[in-house]
PDB file of C-alpha atoms and ligand atoms in Angstrom:
ATOM      1  CA  MET P 378      17.144  20.466  18.834  1.00 93.00           C
ATOM      2  CA  LYS P 379      18.372  19.693  15.326  1.00 98.00           C
ATOM      3  CA  ILE P 380      20.498  16.558  15.113  1.00 98.00           C
ATOM      4  CA  VAL P 381      22.181  15.428  11.895  1.00 98.00           C
ATOM      5  CA  VAL P 382      23.023  11.748  11.519  1.00 98.00           C
ATOM      6  CA  ILE P 383      25.587  11.241   8.785  1.00 98.00           C
ATOM      7  CA  GLY P 384      25.056   7.685   7.521  1.00 98.00           C
ATOM      8  CA  GLY P 385      21.507   7.911   8.868  1.00 98.00           C
ATOM      9  CA  THR P 386      20.324   5.176   6.490  1.00 98.00           C
ATOM     10  CA  GLY P 387      22.867   2.561   7.653  1.00 98.00           C
ATOM     11  CA  LEU P 388      22.533  -0.272  10.179  1.00 98.00           C
ATOM     12  CA  ILE P 389      23.296   1.827  13.272  1.00 98.00           C
ATOM     13  CA  GLY P 390      22.274   5.125  11.655  1.00 98.00           C
ATOM     14  CA  SER P 391      18.675   4.126  10.919  1.00 98.00           C
ATOM     15  CA  LYS P 392      18.162   2.755  14.440  1.00 98.00           C
ATOM     16  CA  THR P 393      19.689   5.870  16.017  1.00 98.00           C
ATOM     17  CA  VAL P 394      17.523   8.154  13.871  1.00 98.00           C
ATOM     18  CA  ALA P 395      14.387   6.263  14.986  1.00 98.00           C
ATOM     19  CA  ILE P 396      15.282   6.534  18.700  1.00 98.00           C
ATOM     20  CA  LEU P 397      16.023  10.268  18.466  1.00 98.00           C
ATOM     21  CA  ARG P 398      12.834  10.975  16.470  1.00 98.00           C
ATOM     22  CA  GLN P 399      10.823   9.110  19.110  1.00 98.00           C
ATOM     23  CA  GLY P 400      12.371  11.518  21.620  1.00 97.00           C
ATOM     24  CA  GLY P 401      10.854  14.419  19.660  1.00 97.00           C
ATOM     25  CA  HIS P 402      14.066  15.759  18.117  1.00 97.00           C
ATOM     26  CA  GLU P 403      14.370  17.187  14.620  1.00 97.00           C
ATOM     27  CA  VAL P 404      16.599  14.591  12.970  1.00 98.00           C
ATOM     28  CA  VAL P 405      18.158  14.729   9.509  1.00 98.00           C
ATOM     29  CA  ALA P 406      19.113  11.263   8.205  1.00 98.00           C
ATOM     30  CA  ALA P 407      21.930  12.283   5.880  1.00 98.00           C
ATOM     31  CA  SER P 408      23.432  10.038   3.210  1.00 98.00           C
ATOM     32  CA  PRO P 409      24.423  10.272  -0.467  1.00 98.00           C
ATOM     33  CA  ASN P 410      20.876   9.217  -1.430  1.00 95.00           C
ATOM     34  CA  SER P 411      19.466  12.221   0.410  1.00 95.00           C
ATOM     35  CA  GLY P 412      22.004  14.558  -1.240  1.00 98.00           C
ATOM     36  CA  VAL P 413      24.601  14.667   1.578  1.00 98.00           C
ATOM     37  CA  ASN P 414      27.962  13.244   0.599  1.00 98.00           C
ATOM     38  CA  THR P 415      30.929  13.683   2.933  1.00 98.00           C
ATOM     39  CA  ILE P 416      33.352  12.557   0.217  1.00 98.00           C
ATOM     40  CA  THR P 417      32.379  15.046  -2.482  1.00 98.00           C
ATOM     41  CA  GLY P 418      31.219  17.615   0.092  1.00 98.00           C
ATOM     42  CA  GLU P 419      27.836  17.858  -1.638  1.00 98.00           C
ATOM     43  CA  GLY P 420      25.069  19.086   0.697  1.00 98.00           C
ATOM     44  CA  VAL P 421      27.260  18.999   3.834  1.00 98.00           C
ATOM     45  CA  LYS P 422      27.151  22.732   4.628  1.00 98.00           C
ATOM     46  CA  GLU P 423      23.376  22.868   4.133  1.00 98.00           C
ATOM     47  CA  ALA P 424      22.778  19.746   6.245  1.00 98.00           C
ATOM     48  CA  VAL P 425      24.737  20.938   9.291  1.00 98.00           C
ATOM     49  CA  ALA P 426      23.383  24.515   9.225  1.00 98.00           C
ATOM     50  CA  GLY P 427      21.503  25.122  12.493  1.00 98.00           C
ATOM     51  CA  ALA P 428      22.449  21.702  13.930  1.00 98.00           C
ATOM     52  CA  THR P 429      23.344  21.370  17.601  1.00 98.00           C
ATOM     53  CA  VAL P 430      24.633  17.809  17.332  1.00 98.00           C
ATOM     54  CA  VAL P 431      26.177  15.866  14.433  1.00 98.00           C
ATOM     55  CA  ILE P 432      26.537  12.090  14.736  1.00 99.00           C
ATOM     56  CA  ASP P 433      28.833  10.450  12.195  1.00 98.00           C
ATOM     57  CA  LEU P 434      27.746   6.861  11.515  1.00 98.00           C
ATOM     58  CA  ALA P 435      28.912   6.654   7.902  1.00 98.00           C
ATOM     59  CA  ASN P 436      30.994   3.766   6.665  1.00 98.00           C
ATOM     60  CA  SER P 437      33.292   3.242   3.721  1.00 97.00           C
ATOM     61  CA  PRO P 438      31.633   1.388   0.832  1.00 96.00           C
ATOM     62  CA  SER P 439      34.940  -0.448   0.271  1.00 95.00           C
ATOM     63  CA  PHE P 440      36.864  -2.262   3.039  1.00 92.00           C
ATOM     64  CA  GLU P 441      40.108  -2.264   1.039  1.00 93.00           C
ATOM     65  CA  ASP P 442      42.864  -0.725   3.233  1.00 93.00           C
ATOM     66  CA  LYS P 443      43.647   2.332   1.107  1.00 96.00           C
ATOM     67  CA  ALA P 444      39.997   3.031   0.284  1.00 97.00           C
ATOM     68  CA  VAL P 445      39.022   2.979   3.978  1.00 97.00           C
ATOM     69  CA  LEU P 446      41.795   5.378   4.942  1.00 97.00           C
ATOM     70  CA  GLU P 447      40.884   7.733   2.113  1.00 98.00           C
ATOM     71  CA  PHE P 448      37.185   7.546   3.016  1.00 98.00           C
ATOM     72  CA  PHE P 449      37.586   8.502   6.670  1.00 98.00           C
ATOM     73  CA  GLU P 450      40.252  11.152   6.016  1.00 98.00           C
ATOM     74  CA  THR P 451      38.330  12.843   3.206  1.00 98.00           C
ATOM     75  CA  ALA P 452      35.039  12.689   5.112  1.00 98.00           C
ATOM     76  CA  GLY P 453      36.636  14.228   8.217  1.00 98.00           C
ATOM     77  CA  ARG P 454      38.242  17.015   6.196  1.00 98.00           C
ATOM     78  CA  ASN P 455      34.909  17.906   4.589  1.00 98.00           C
ATOM     79  CA  LEU P 456      32.644  17.446   7.590  1.00 98.00           C
ATOM     80  CA  LEU P 457      34.514  18.783  10.623  1.00 98.00           C
ATOM     81  CA  PRO P 458      35.304  22.326   9.321  1.00 98.00           C
ATOM     82  CA  ALA P 459      31.690  22.635   8.092  1.00 98.00           C
ATOM     83  CA  GLU P 460      30.481  21.761  11.599  1.00 98.00           C
ATOM     84  CA  ALA P 461      32.865  24.245  13.200  1.00 98.00           C
ATOM     85  CA  ALA P 462      31.646  26.998  10.834  1.00 98.00           C
ATOM     86  CA  ALA P 463      28.012  26.144  11.680  1.00 98.00           C
ATOM     87  CA  GLY P 464      28.669  26.291  15.443  1.00 98.00           C
ATOM     88  CA  VAL P 465      27.822  22.613  16.088  1.00 98.00           C
ATOM     89  CA  ARG P 466      28.088  21.930  19.809  1.00 98.00           C
ATOM     90  CA  HIS P 467      28.690  18.168  19.860  1.00 98.00           C
ATOM     91  CA  HIS P 468      30.287  15.852  17.304  1.00 98.00           C
ATOM     92  CA  VAL P 469      29.737  12.169  18.013  1.00 99.00           C
ATOM     93  CA  ALA P 470      31.442   9.384  16.079  1.00 98.00           C
ATOM     94  CA  LEU P 471      31.304   5.607  16.271  1.00 98.00           C
ATOM     95  CA  SER P 472      34.684   3.917  16.318  1.00 98.00           C
ATOM     96  CA  ILE P 473      35.978   0.489  17.304  1.00 98.00           C
ATOM     97  CA  VAL P 474      37.440  -0.958  20.516  1.00 98.00           C
ATOM     98  CA  GLY P 475      41.098  -1.891  20.175  1.00 96.00           C
ATOM     99  CA  ILE P 476      41.908   0.013  16.973  1.00 96.00           C
ATOM    100  CA  ASP P 477      45.148   1.172  18.574  1.00 93.00           C
ATOM    101  CA  ARG P 478      46.058  -2.376  19.680  1.00 89.00           C
ATOM    102  CA  SER P 479      45.642  -4.480  16.538  1.00 84.00           C
ATOM    103  CA  ASP P 480      47.128  -3.622  13.204  1.00 84.00           C
ATOM    104  CA  ASN P 481      44.747  -3.927  10.290  1.00 90.00           C
ATOM    105  CA  GLY P 482      43.959  -1.617   7.395  1.00 92.00           C
ATOM    106  CA  TYR P 483      40.379  -0.887   8.418  1.00 94.00           C
ATOM    107  CA  PHE P 484      41.453  -0.008  11.957  1.00 95.00           C
ATOM    108  CA  ARG P 485      44.094   2.392  10.552  1.00 96.00           C
ATOM    109  CA  GLY P 486      41.286   4.237   8.744  1.00 97.00           C
ATOM    110  CA  LYS P 487      39.253   4.517  11.956  1.00 97.00           C
ATOM    111  CA  LEU P 488      42.291   5.797  13.878  1.00 97.00           C
ATOM    112  CA  ALA P 489      42.763   8.492  11.233  1.00 98.00           C
ATOM    113  CA  GLN P 490      39.090   9.447  11.652  1.00 98.00           C
ATOM    114  CA  GLU P 491      39.521   9.745  15.440  1.00 98.00           C
ATOM    115  CA  LYS P 492      42.707  11.813  15.050  1.00 98.00           C
ATOM    116  CA  LEU P 493      40.951  14.361  12.847  1.00 98.00           C
ATOM    117  CA  ILE P 494      38.101  14.666  15.370  1.00 98.00           C
ATOM    118  CA  VAL P 495      40.436  15.201  18.328  1.00 98.00           C
ATOM    119  CA  GLY P 496      42.415  17.787  16.343  1.00 98.00           C
ATOM    120  CA  SER P 497      39.325  19.614  15.063  1.00 98.00           C
ATOM    121  CA  GLY P 498      38.703  21.736  18.157  1.00 97.00           C
ATOM    122  CA  LEU P 499      35.029  20.645  18.127  1.00 98.00           C
ATOM    123  CA  PRO P 500      33.464  19.404  21.366  1.00 98.00           C
ATOM    124  CA  TYR P 501      33.245  15.655  20.752  1.00 98.00           C
ATOM    125  CA  THR P 502      32.567  12.214  22.113  1.00 98.00           C
ATOM    126  CA  ILE P 503      34.072   9.184  20.384  1.00 98.00           C
ATOM    127  CA  ILE P 504      32.266   5.921  21.108  1.00 98.00           C
ATOM    128  CA  ARG P 505      34.405   2.864  20.569  1.00 98.00           C
ATOM    129  CA  SER P 506      32.244  -0.231  20.147  1.00 98.00           C
ATOM    130  CA  THR P 507      33.129  -3.889  19.896  1.00 98.00           C
ATOM    131  CA  GLN P 508      32.010  -5.780  16.767  1.00 98.00           C
ATOM    132  CA  PHE P 509      28.290  -5.862  16.053  1.00 98.00           C
ATOM    133  CA  LEU P 510      26.480  -9.216  16.329  1.00 98.00           C
ATOM    134  CA  GLU P 511      25.031  -8.335  12.913  1.00 97.00           C
ATOM    135  CA  PHE P 512      28.610  -8.520  11.581  1.00 97.00           C
ATOM    136  CA  LEU P 513      29.137 -12.203  12.563  1.00 98.00           C
ATOM    137  CA  ARG P 514      28.168 -13.580   9.168  1.00 97.00           C
ATOM    138  CA  ALA P 515      30.571 -11.240   7.367  1.00 96.00           C
ATOM    139  CA  ILE P 516      33.320 -12.221   9.817  1.00 97.00           C
ATOM    140  CA  ALA P 517      32.699 -15.927   9.171  1.00 97.00           C
ATOM    141  CA  ASP P 518      32.638 -15.359   5.411  1.00 97.00           C
ATOM    142  CA  SER P 519      35.861 -13.348   5.439  1.00 94.00           C
ATOM    143  CA  SER P 520      37.605 -16.059   7.521  1.00 96.00           C
ATOM    144  CA  ALA P 521      36.346 -19.002   5.472  1.00 96.00           C
ATOM    145  CA  ASP P 522      38.312 -21.271   3.224  1.00 95.00           C
ATOM    146  CA  GLY P 523      35.726 -23.584   1.719  1.00 96.00           C
ATOM    147  CA  ASN P 524      33.923 -25.255   4.611  1.00 97.00           C
ATOM    148  CA  VAL P 525      36.529 -24.312   7.218  1.00 98.00           C
ATOM    149  CA  VAL P 526      36.375 -21.041   9.128  1.00 98.00           C
ATOM    150  CA  ARG P 527      39.610 -20.232  10.955  1.00 98.00           C
ATOM    151  CA  ILE P 528      39.157 -17.940  13.953  1.00 98.00           C
ATOM    152  CA  SER P 529      41.478 -16.856  16.751  1.00 97.00           C
ATOM    153  CA  PRO P 530      40.663 -17.837  20.350  1.00 98.00           C
ATOM    154  CA  GLY P 531      41.290 -14.230  21.448  1.00 97.00           C
ATOM    155  CA  LEU P 532      38.475 -12.782  23.542  1.00 98.00           C
ATOM    156  CA  PHE P 533      35.422 -11.390  21.778  1.00 98.00           C
ATOM    157  CA  GLN P 534      32.490  -9.400  23.162  1.00 98.00           C
ATOM    158  CA  PRO P 535      30.074  -8.549  20.341  1.00 98.00           C
ATOM    159  CA  ILE P 536      27.191  -6.118  20.809  1.00 98.00           C
ATOM    160  CA  ALA P 537      23.762  -5.931  19.165  1.00 98.00           C
ATOM    161  CA  ALA P 538      23.070  -3.005  16.817  1.00 98.00           C
ATOM    162  CA  ASP P 539      20.020  -2.103  18.957  1.00 98.00           C
ATOM    163  CA  ASP P 540      22.272  -1.713  22.009  1.00 98.00           C
ATOM    164  CA  VAL P 541      24.801   0.313  19.987  1.00 98.00           C
ATOM    165  CA  ALA P 542      22.122   2.699  18.710  1.00 98.00           C
ATOM    166  CA  ALA P 543      20.661   3.174  22.213  1.00 98.00           C
ATOM    167  CA  ASN P 544      24.108   4.124  23.507  1.00 98.00           C
ATOM    168  CA  VAL P 545      24.826   6.433  20.571  1.00 98.00           C
ATOM    169  CA  ALA P 546      21.532   8.277  21.099  1.00 98.00           C
ATOM    170  CA  GLU P 547      22.152   8.625  24.833  1.00 98.00           C
ATOM    171  CA  VAL P 548      25.703   9.905  24.349  1.00 98.00           C
ATOM    172  CA  ALA P 549      24.571  12.365  21.663  1.00 98.00           C
ATOM    173  CA  LEU P 550      22.017  13.949  23.998  1.00 98.00           C
ATOM    174  CA  ALA P 551      24.500  14.282  26.886  1.00 98.00           C
ATOM    175  CA  PRO P 552      27.204  16.963  27.049  1.00 98.00           C
ATOM    176  CA  PRO P 553      30.383  16.270  25.023  1.00 98.00           C
ATOM    177  CA  ARG P 554      32.796  14.067  26.993  1.00 98.00           C
ATOM    178  CA  LYS P 555      35.867  15.249  25.023  1.00 97.00           C
ATOM    179  CA  THR P 556      37.197  11.726  25.260  1.00 97.00           C
ATOM    180  CA  ILE P 557      36.610   8.131  24.194  1.00 98.00           C
ATOM    181  CA  VAL P 558      33.888   5.998  25.798  1.00 98.00           C
ATOM    182  CA  GLU P 559      33.705   2.264  25.192  1.00 98.00           C
ATOM    183  CA  ILE P 560      30.710  -0.022  24.724  1.00 98.00           C
ATOM    184  CA  ALA P 561      30.559  -3.808  24.437  1.00 98.00           C
ATOM    185  CA  GLY P 562      28.156  -6.730  24.550  1.00 98.00           C
ATOM    186  CA  PRO P 563      27.135  -8.465  27.780  1.00 98.00           C
ATOM    187  CA  GLU P 564      29.081 -11.709  27.089  1.00 98.00           C
ATOM    188  CA  ARG P 565      32.815 -12.211  26.684  1.00 98.00           C
ATOM    189  CA  ALA P 566      34.108 -15.497  25.240  1.00 98.00           C
ATOM    190  CA  PRO P 567      36.765 -16.790  22.828  1.00 98.00           C
ATOM    191  CA  PHE P 568      36.164 -15.442  19.298  1.00 98.00           C
ATOM    192  CA  ASN P 569      36.150 -18.951  17.743  1.00 98.00           C
ATOM    193  CA  GLU P 570      33.522 -20.180  20.227  1.00 98.00           C
ATOM    194  CA  ILE P 571      31.140 -17.300  19.524  1.00 98.00           C
ATOM    195  CA  VAL P 572      31.423 -17.717  15.753  1.00 98.00           C
ATOM    196  CA  ALA P 573      30.881 -21.501  16.131  1.00 98.00           C
ATOM    197  CA  ARG P 574      27.762 -20.930  18.276  1.00 98.00           C
ATOM    198  CA  TYR P 575      26.446 -18.454  15.719  1.00 98.00           C
ATOM    199  CA  LEU P 576      27.000 -20.731  12.705  1.00 98.00           C
ATOM    200  CA  LYS P 577      25.399 -23.693  14.508  1.00 97.00           C
ATOM    201  CA  ALA P 578      22.375 -21.593  15.476  1.00 97.00           C
ATOM    202  CA  VAL P 579      21.788 -20.471  11.890  1.00 96.00           C
ATOM    203  CA  ASP P 580      22.290 -24.039  10.546  1.00 96.00           C
ATOM    204  CA  ASP P 581      25.454 -23.066   8.695  1.00 97.00           C
ATOM    205  CA  PRO P 582      27.406 -26.339   8.273  1.00 97.00           C
ATOM    206  CA  ARG P 583      30.833 -24.706   8.097  1.00 98.00           C
ATOM    207  CA  GLU P 584      33.310 -25.904  10.716  1.00 98.00           C
ATOM    208  CA  VAL P 585      35.062 -23.359  12.945  1.00 98.00           C
ATOM    209  CA  VAL P 586      38.702 -24.156  13.655  1.00 98.00           C
ATOM    210  CA  ARG P 587      40.458 -22.531  16.631  1.00 98.00           C
ATOM    211  CA  ASP P 588      43.584 -20.981  15.160  1.00 97.00           C
ATOM    212  CA  PRO P 589      45.757 -18.595  17.207  1.00 97.00           C
ATOM    213  CA  GLU P 590      47.416 -17.494  13.947  1.00 96.00           C
ATOM    214  CA  ALA P 591      44.120 -16.600  12.218  1.00 96.00           C
ATOM    215  CA  ARG P 592      44.023 -12.929  11.283  1.00 94.00           C
ATOM    216  CA  TYR P 593      41.095 -10.559  11.679  1.00 93.00           C
ATOM    217  CA  TYR P 594      40.974  -8.435   8.515  1.00 88.00           C
ATOM    218  CA  GLY P 595      44.742  -8.887   8.278  1.00 88.00           C
ATOM    219  CA  GLY P 596      45.547  -8.094  11.919  1.00 90.00           C
ATOM    220  CA  ARG P 597      46.830 -10.508  14.585  1.00 92.00           C
ATOM    221  CA  VAL P 598      44.378 -11.146  17.413  1.00 94.00           C
ATOM    222  CA  GLU P 599      45.954 -11.482  20.853  1.00 95.00           C
ATOM    223  CA  GLU P 600      43.946 -12.477  23.933  1.00 96.00           C
ATOM    224  CA  ARG P 601      42.646  -8.957  24.584  1.00 96.00           C
ATOM    225  CA  SER P 602      43.008  -7.239  21.191  1.00 96.00           C
ATOM    226  CA  LEU P 603      39.270  -6.862  20.585  1.00 97.00           C
ATOM    227  CA  VAL P 604      37.763  -6.332  24.047  1.00 98.00           C
ATOM    228  CA  PRO P 605      37.714  -3.251  26.286  1.00 98.00           C
ATOM    229  CA  LEU P 606      40.635  -3.124  28.723  1.00 97.00           C
ATOM    230  CA  GLY P 607      38.989  -0.675  31.098  1.00 95.00           C
ATOM    231  CA  GLU P 608      35.496   0.389  32.016  1.00 95.00           C
ATOM    232  CA  ALA P 609      32.841  -0.103  29.318  1.00 98.00           C
ATOM    233  CA  ARG P 610      29.100   0.330  29.110  1.00 98.00           C
ATOM    234  CA  LEU P 611      27.544  -3.048  28.419  1.00 98.00           C
ATOM    235  CA  GLY P 612      24.613  -3.805  26.133  1.00 98.00           C
ATOM    236  CA  HIS P 613      21.745  -6.022  27.296  1.00 98.00           C
ATOM    237  CA  ILE P 614      21.344  -8.321  24.301  1.00 98.00           C
ATOM    238  CA  GLY P 615      23.578 -11.402  24.267  1.00 98.00           C
ATOM    239  CA  LEU P 616      24.029 -13.825  21.361  1.00 98.00           C
ATOM    240  CA  ASP P 617      21.128 -16.147  22.292  1.00 97.00           C
ATOM    241  CA  GLU P 618      18.680 -13.287  22.799  1.00 98.00           C
ATOM    242  CA  TRP P 619      19.849 -11.647  19.555  1.00 98.00           C
ATOM    243  CA  LEU P 620      19.368 -14.921  17.653  1.00 97.00           C
ATOM    244  CA  ARG P 621      15.875 -15.296  19.152  1.00 97.00           C
ATOM    245  CA  ARG P 622      14.950 -11.745  18.083  1.00 96.00           C
ATOM    246  CA  SER P 623      16.475 -12.200  14.602  1.00 93.00           C
ATOM    247  CA  LYS P 624      14.500 -15.425  14.066  1.00 87.00           C
ATOM    248  CA  ALA P 625      11.300 -13.739  15.294  1.00 82.00           C
ATOM    249  CA  ARG P 626      11.854 -10.900  12.783  1.00 81.00           C
ATOM    250  CA  ALA P 627      12.603 -13.244   9.852  1.00 79.00           C
TER     251      ALA P 627
HETATM  252  N1  LIG D 240      30.818  -3.472  11.954  1.00 93.37           N
HETATM  253  C1  LIG D 240      31.229  -3.422  13.193  1.00 93.37           C
HETATM  254  O1  LIG D 240      31.301  -4.452  13.882  1.00 93.37           O
HETATM  255  C2  LIG D 240      31.613  -2.078  13.791  1.00 93.37           C
HETATM  256  C3  LIG D 240      32.066  -2.037  15.108  1.00 93.37           C
HETATM  257  C4  LIG D 240      32.323  -0.793  15.679  1.00 93.37           C
HETATM  258  C5  LIG D 240      32.153   0.375  14.928  1.00 93.37           C
HETATM  259  N2  LIG D 240      31.738   0.314  13.631  1.00 93.37           N
HETATM  260  C6  LIG D 240      31.515   1.582  12.900  1.00 93.37           C
HETATM  261  O2  LIG D 240      30.128   1.859  12.914  1.00 93.37           O
HETATM  262  C7  LIG D 240      29.839   2.789  11.870  1.00 93.37           C
HETATM  263  C8  LIG D 240      28.481   2.454  11.255  1.00 93.37           C
HETATM  264  O3  LIG D 240      28.529   1.161  10.674  1.00 93.37           O
HETATM  265  P1  LIG D 240      27.246   0.507   9.984  1.00 93.37           P
HETATM  266  O4  LIG D 240      27.496  -0.954   9.906  1.00 93.37           O
HETATM  267  O5  LIG D 240      26.005   1.023  10.618  1.00 93.37           O
HETATM  268  O6  LIG D 240      27.365   1.121   8.508  1.00 93.37           O
HETATM  269  P2  LIG D 240      26.473   0.781   7.210  1.00 93.37           P
HETATM  270  O7  LIG D 240      25.250   0.001   7.580  1.00 93.37           O
HETATM  271  O8  LIG D 240      27.376   0.234   6.172  1.00 93.37           O
HETATM  272  O9  LIG D 240      25.972   2.239   6.759  1.00 93.37           O
HETATM  273  C9  LIG D 240      26.871   3.142   6.223  1.00 93.37           C
HETATM  274  C10 LIG D 240      26.182   4.471   6.061  1.00 93.37           C
HETATM  275  O10 LIG D 240      27.148   5.397   5.541  1.00 93.37           O
HETATM  276  C11 LIG D 240      26.539   6.106   4.467  1.00 93.37           C
HETATM  277  N3  LIG D 240      27.550   6.617   3.571  1.00 93.37           N
HETATM  278  C12 LIG D 240      28.357   5.929   2.715  1.00 93.37           C
HETATM  279  N4  LIG D 240      29.123   6.778   2.003  1.00 93.37           N
HETATM  280  C13 LIG D 240      28.789   8.041   2.423  1.00 93.37           C
HETATM  281  C14 LIG D 240      29.208   9.335   2.044  1.00 93.37           C
HETATM  282  N5  LIG D 240      30.129   9.525   1.095  1.00 93.37           N
HETATM  283  N6  LIG D 240      28.644  10.412   2.655  1.00 93.37           N
HETATM  284  C15 LIG D 240      27.693  10.237   3.625  1.00 93.37           C
HETATM  285  N7  LIG D 240      27.265   9.026   4.016  1.00 93.37           N
HETATM  286  C16 LIG D 240      27.800   7.945   3.428  1.00 93.37           C
HETATM  287  C17 LIG D 240      25.608   5.087   3.828  1.00 93.37           C
HETATM  288  O11 LIG D 240      24.657   5.743   2.999  1.00 93.37           O
HETATM  289  P3  LIG D 240      23.866   4.929   1.814  1.00 93.37           P
HETATM  290  O12 LIG D 240      22.821   4.116   2.539  1.00 93.37           O
HETATM  291  O13 LIG D 240      23.271   6.006   0.976  1.00 93.37           O
HETATM  292  O14 LIG D 240      24.879   4.110   1.123  1.00 93.37           O
HETATM  293  C18 LIG D 240      24.990   4.466   5.081  1.00 93.37           C
HETATM  294  O15 LIG D 240      23.969   5.295   5.584  1.00 93.37           O
HETATM  295  C19 LIG D 240      31.039   2.741  10.914  1.00 93.37           C
HETATM  296  O16 LIG D 240      31.755   3.960  11.017  1.00 93.37           O
HETATM  297  C20 LIG D 240      31.891   1.583  11.436  1.00 93.37           C
HETATM  298  O17 LIG D 240      33.256   1.821  11.284  1.00 93.37           O
HETATM  299  C21 LIG D 240      31.460  -0.887  13.061  1.00 93.37           C
END
């Protein structure tokens, strides 16, 4: 079975490609570097020709509100009709838990991406994931003011990229669910506590301050803004295990 992974060179994309190739599938890791660009449309028709499944794991190079919205809207408008014309039988996309419950520019872009998928008529499964553990440093950096990192005490349940990729591969090989499925990490704790544990473990001297008013990429974080409200598939790798593996790899 031919499977195309758009963004197949990214953090989740490269891991998903490896899992699917190990399973013996013909996998195309598509990205601008390999001549497939969902923004210009270059190479899209050729890449999806003969594909049974397309997994969209691309991300916007810029996180600026307008750029993110434009990225996901343009990509959807180029990719989804090409898939429909090629007779693709399952479109899988990776989205984010809580994008309809917290208002920030990046989340608005992801909601627009989901809307285009649902309206496309393609058989689909949207996977909404919580934040990746690999994203903790970027979160700390974006919330830092000098040596102080202000983080909300709202609940947080980050997931390791390895667990995300395993779930994406499994979902892609199953029949389309025509709905949203949610995935999250095995541990749930206040956002500020997880970031503080992470910074301490990596010997980062910055101090984490619990701040209910602290924004996450511009959006307010209430107690349950960022965690699944209903049933979710849970990853196996918690923060301590992820740190142990990261240190072993370094
Ligand atoms: N970060 C989080 O905590 C989180 C949580 C839930 C969901 N997500 C979602 O997970 C997805 C994957 O994130 P990630 O961190 O794995 O992304 P990433 O590492 O930044 O990789 C992005 C991928 O997109 C490709 N790409 C960029 N522009 C493209 C274009 N015009 N056409 C085709 N491909 C393009 C890149 O190709 P090049 O390598 O050639 O640049 C790269 O392969 C994103 O959609 C994100 O919204 C993220």
